[in-house]
CSV table of C-alpha atoms in Angstrom, one decimal:
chain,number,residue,atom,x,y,z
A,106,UNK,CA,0.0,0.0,0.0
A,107,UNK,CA,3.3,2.2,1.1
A,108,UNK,CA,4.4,2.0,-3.0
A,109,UNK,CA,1.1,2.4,-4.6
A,110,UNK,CA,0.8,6.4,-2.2
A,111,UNK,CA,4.0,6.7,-3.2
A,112,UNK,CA,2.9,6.0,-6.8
A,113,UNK,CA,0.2,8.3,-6.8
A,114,UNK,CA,2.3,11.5,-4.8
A,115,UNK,CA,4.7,10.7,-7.7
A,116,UNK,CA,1.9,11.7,-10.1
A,117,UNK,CA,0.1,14.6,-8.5
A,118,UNK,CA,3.5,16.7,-8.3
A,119,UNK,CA,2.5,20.2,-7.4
A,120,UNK,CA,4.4,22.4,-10.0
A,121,UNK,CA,3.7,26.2,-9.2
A,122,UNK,CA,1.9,27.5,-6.0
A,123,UNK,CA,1.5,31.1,-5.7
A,124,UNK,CA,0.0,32.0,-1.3
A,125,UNK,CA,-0.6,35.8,-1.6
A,126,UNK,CA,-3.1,38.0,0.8
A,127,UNK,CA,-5.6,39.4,-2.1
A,128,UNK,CA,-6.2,42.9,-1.4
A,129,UNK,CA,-8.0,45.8,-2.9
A,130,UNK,CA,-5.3,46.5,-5.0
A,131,UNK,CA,-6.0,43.3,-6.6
A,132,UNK,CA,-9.5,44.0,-7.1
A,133,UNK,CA,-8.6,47.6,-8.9
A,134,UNK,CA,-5.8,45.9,-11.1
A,135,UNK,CA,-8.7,43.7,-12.8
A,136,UNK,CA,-10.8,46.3,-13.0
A,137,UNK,CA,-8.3,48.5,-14.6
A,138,UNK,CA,-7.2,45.2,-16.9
A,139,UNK,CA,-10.7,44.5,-17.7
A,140,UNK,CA,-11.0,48.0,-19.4
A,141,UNK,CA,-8.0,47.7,-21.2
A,142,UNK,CA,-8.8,44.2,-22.6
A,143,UNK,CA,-11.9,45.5,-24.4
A,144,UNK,CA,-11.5,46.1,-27.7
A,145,UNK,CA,-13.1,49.8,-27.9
A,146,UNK,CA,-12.5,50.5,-24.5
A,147,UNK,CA,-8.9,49.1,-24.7
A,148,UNK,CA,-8.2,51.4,-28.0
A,149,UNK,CA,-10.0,54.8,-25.9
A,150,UNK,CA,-7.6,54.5,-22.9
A,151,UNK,CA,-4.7,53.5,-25.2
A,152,UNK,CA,-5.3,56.8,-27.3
A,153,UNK,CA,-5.9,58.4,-24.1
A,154,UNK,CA,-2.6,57.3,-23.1
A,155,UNK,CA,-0.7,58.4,-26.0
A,156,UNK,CA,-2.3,61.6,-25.9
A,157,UNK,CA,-1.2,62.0,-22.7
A,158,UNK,CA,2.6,61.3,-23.3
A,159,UNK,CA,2.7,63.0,-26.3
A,160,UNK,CA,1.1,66.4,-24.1
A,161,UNK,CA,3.6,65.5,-21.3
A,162,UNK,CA,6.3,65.3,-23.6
A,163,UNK,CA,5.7,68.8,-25.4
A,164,UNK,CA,5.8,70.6,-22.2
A,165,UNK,CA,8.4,69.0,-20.7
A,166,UNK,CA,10.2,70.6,-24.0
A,167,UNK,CA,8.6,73.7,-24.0
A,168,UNK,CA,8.7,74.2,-19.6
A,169,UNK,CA,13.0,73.3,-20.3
A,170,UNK,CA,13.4,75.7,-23.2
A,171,UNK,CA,11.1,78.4,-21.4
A,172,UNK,CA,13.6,77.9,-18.2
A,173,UNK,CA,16.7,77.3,-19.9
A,174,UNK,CA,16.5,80.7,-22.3
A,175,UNK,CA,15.5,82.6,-19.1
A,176,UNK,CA,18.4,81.8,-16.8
A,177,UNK,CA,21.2,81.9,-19.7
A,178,UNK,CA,19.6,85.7,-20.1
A,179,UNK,CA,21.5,85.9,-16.5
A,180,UNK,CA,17.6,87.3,-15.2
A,181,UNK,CA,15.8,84.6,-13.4
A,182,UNK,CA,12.0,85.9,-13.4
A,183,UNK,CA,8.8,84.5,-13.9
A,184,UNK,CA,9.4,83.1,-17.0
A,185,UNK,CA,12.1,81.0,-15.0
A,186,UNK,CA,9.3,79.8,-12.7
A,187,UNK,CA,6.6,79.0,-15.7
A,188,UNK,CA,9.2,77.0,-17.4
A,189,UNK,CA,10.4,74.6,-14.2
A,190,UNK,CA,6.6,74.2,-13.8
A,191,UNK,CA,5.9,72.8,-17.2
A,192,UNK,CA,8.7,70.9,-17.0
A,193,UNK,CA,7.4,69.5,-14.0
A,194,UNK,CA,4.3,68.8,-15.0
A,195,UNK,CA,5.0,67.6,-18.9
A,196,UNK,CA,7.5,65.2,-16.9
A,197,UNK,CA,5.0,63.3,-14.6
A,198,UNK,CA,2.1,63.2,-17.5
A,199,UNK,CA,5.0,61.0,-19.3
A,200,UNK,CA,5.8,58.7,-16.9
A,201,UNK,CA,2.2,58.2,-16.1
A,202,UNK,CA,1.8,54.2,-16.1
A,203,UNK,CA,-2.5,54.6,-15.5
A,204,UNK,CA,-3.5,54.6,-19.7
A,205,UNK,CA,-5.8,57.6,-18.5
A,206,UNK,CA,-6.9,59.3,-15.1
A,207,UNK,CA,-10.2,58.2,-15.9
A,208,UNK,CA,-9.1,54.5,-15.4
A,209,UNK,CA,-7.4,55.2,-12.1
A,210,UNK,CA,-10.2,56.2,-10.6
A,211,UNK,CA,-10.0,57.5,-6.8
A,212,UNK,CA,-13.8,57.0,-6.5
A,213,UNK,CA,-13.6,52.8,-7.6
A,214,UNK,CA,-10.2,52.8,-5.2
A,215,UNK,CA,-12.1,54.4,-2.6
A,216,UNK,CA,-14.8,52.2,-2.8
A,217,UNK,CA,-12.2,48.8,-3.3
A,218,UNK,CA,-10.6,50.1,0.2
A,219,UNK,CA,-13.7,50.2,1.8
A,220,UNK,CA,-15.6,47.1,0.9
A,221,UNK,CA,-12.4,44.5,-0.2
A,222,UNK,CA,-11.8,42.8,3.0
A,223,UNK,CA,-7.7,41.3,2.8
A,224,UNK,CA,-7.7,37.3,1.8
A,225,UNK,CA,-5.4,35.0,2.0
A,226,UNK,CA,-5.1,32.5,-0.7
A,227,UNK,CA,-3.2,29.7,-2.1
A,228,UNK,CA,-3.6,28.5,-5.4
A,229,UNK,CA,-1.6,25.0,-6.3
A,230,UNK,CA,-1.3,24.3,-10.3
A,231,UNK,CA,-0.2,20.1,-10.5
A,232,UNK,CA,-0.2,18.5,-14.2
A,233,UNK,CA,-4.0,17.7,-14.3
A,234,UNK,CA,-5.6,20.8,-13.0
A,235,UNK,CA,-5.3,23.6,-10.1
A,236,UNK,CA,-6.6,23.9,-6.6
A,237,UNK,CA,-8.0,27.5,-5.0
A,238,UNK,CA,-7.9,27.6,-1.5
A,239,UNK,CA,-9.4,30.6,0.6
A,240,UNK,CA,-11.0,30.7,4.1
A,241,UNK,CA,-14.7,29.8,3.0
A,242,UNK,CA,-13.1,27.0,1.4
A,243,UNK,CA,-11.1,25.1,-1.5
A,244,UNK,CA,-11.8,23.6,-4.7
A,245,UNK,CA,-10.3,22.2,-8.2
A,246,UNK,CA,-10.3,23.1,-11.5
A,247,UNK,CA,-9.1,21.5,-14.7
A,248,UNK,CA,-6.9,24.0,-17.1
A,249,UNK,CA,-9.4,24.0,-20.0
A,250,UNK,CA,-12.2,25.6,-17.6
A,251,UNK,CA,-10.2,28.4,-17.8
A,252,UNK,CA,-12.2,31.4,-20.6
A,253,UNK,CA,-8.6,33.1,-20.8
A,254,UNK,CA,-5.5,33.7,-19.3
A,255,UNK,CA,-4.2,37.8,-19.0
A,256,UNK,CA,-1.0,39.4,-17.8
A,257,UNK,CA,0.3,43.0,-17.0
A,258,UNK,CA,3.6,43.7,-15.6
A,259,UNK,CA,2.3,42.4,-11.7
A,260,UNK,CA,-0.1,40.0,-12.4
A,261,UNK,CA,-1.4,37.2,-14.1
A,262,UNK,CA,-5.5,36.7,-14.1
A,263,UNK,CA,-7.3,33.5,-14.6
A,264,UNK,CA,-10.5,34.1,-16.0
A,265,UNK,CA,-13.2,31.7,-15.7
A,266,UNK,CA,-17.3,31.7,-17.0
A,267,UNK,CA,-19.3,34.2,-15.3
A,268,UNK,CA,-16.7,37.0,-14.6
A,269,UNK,CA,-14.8,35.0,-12.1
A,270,UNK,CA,-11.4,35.9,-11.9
A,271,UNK,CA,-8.5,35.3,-9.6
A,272,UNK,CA,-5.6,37.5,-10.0
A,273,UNK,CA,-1.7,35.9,-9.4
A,274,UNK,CA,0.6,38.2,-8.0
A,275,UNK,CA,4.1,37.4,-9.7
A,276,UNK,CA,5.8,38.5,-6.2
A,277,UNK,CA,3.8,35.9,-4.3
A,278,UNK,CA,5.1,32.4,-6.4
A,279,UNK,CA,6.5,30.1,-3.7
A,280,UNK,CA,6.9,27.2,-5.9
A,281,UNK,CA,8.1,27.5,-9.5
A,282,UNK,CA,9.5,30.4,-11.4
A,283,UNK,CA,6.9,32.7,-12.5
A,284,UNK,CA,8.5,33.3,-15.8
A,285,UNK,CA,7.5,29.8,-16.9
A,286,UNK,CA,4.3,30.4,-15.9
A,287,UNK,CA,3.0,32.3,-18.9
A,288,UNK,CA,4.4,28.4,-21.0
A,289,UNK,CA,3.1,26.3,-18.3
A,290,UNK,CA,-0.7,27.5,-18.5
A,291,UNK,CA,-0.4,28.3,-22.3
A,292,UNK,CA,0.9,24.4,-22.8
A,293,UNK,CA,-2.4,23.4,-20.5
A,294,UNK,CA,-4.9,25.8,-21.4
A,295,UNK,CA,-4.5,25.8,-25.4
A,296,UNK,CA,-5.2,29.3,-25.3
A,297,UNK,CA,-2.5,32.0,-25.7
A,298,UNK,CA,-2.2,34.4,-22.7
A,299,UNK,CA,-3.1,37.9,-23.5
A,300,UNK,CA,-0.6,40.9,-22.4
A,301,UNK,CA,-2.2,43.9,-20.8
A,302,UNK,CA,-0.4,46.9,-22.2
């Protein structure tokens, strides 16, 4: 009986687990990945975005020159001032990583912070399927359940029927490098895995 155990631990080898405390932040990264996955909504905030690199960018030029004529006149004045402001501001509208303000969104953070109670999770991913498990309780999944697979730059999201998600903090892997991840559940699902830009 002690081989045939053996046997079957052999063949249920756990091969990534990610244990992470789901927060409100996790909640707000969907939603802000959700918007950009749509394909009109994904285009608007991508616009959006470039509009608002391409508008950081020109007065970050503009602020510099504006600042950088008025001190090389020896004068420092107001103009001095104008032009360190628009170079301030053209700066942080460039490095902006949100595709728009509107997809930020205090009011949805707000309102994430205030109702997103912090859970811990573990989710195990073995050859046949994954397990969830959460404080309310655990269950199993095989891979080709899955609708979709996304990733940003923090995250990758499992999407299943019915707009239920969980969302894989990359930090939080304890087993298995999540760079092979993205293979791993492409090789199991069939699908691809879409990037969030």
């Amino acid at each position: 009986a002690l081989w045939l155990r053996a046997f079957f631990v052999r063949r249920r080898r756990m091969l990534f687990q990610v244990e992470e405390i789901v927060t409100w932040r996790d909640w707000d990264a969907y939603r802000i990945a959700s918007a950009l996955h749509g394909k009109v909504t994904g285009s608007i905030m991508r616009g959006l975005w470039g509009f608002q690199r391409a508008l950081g960018l020109f007065f970050a030029v503009f602020g510099g020159a504006l600042a950088g004529l008025s001190l090389l006149s020896g004068r420092p004045n107001l103009l001095t001032v104008m032009g360190a402001a628009m170079l301030y501001f053209g700066i942080r509208q460039f490095r902006k990583k949100e595709a728009a303000e509107g997809v930020k969104s205090r009011a949805a953070q707000r309102a994430f912070q205030e109702n997103v109670t912090d859970t811990p999770m573990r989710f195990t991913f073995e050859e046949d399927g994954f397990y969830v498990w959460e404080p309310s309780g655990s269950a199993s999944y095989r891979y080709h359940a899955l609708d979709a697979v996304w990733e940003d730059g923090e995250r990758d999201y499992l999407i299943l029927p019915g707009k239920q998600w969980w969302a894989l903090q990359k930090g939080a892997f304890t087993k298995g490098d999540p760079a092979g991840f993205r293979d791993f559940i492409e090789s199991k699902t069939g699908k691809a895995v879409e990037m969030i830009k």
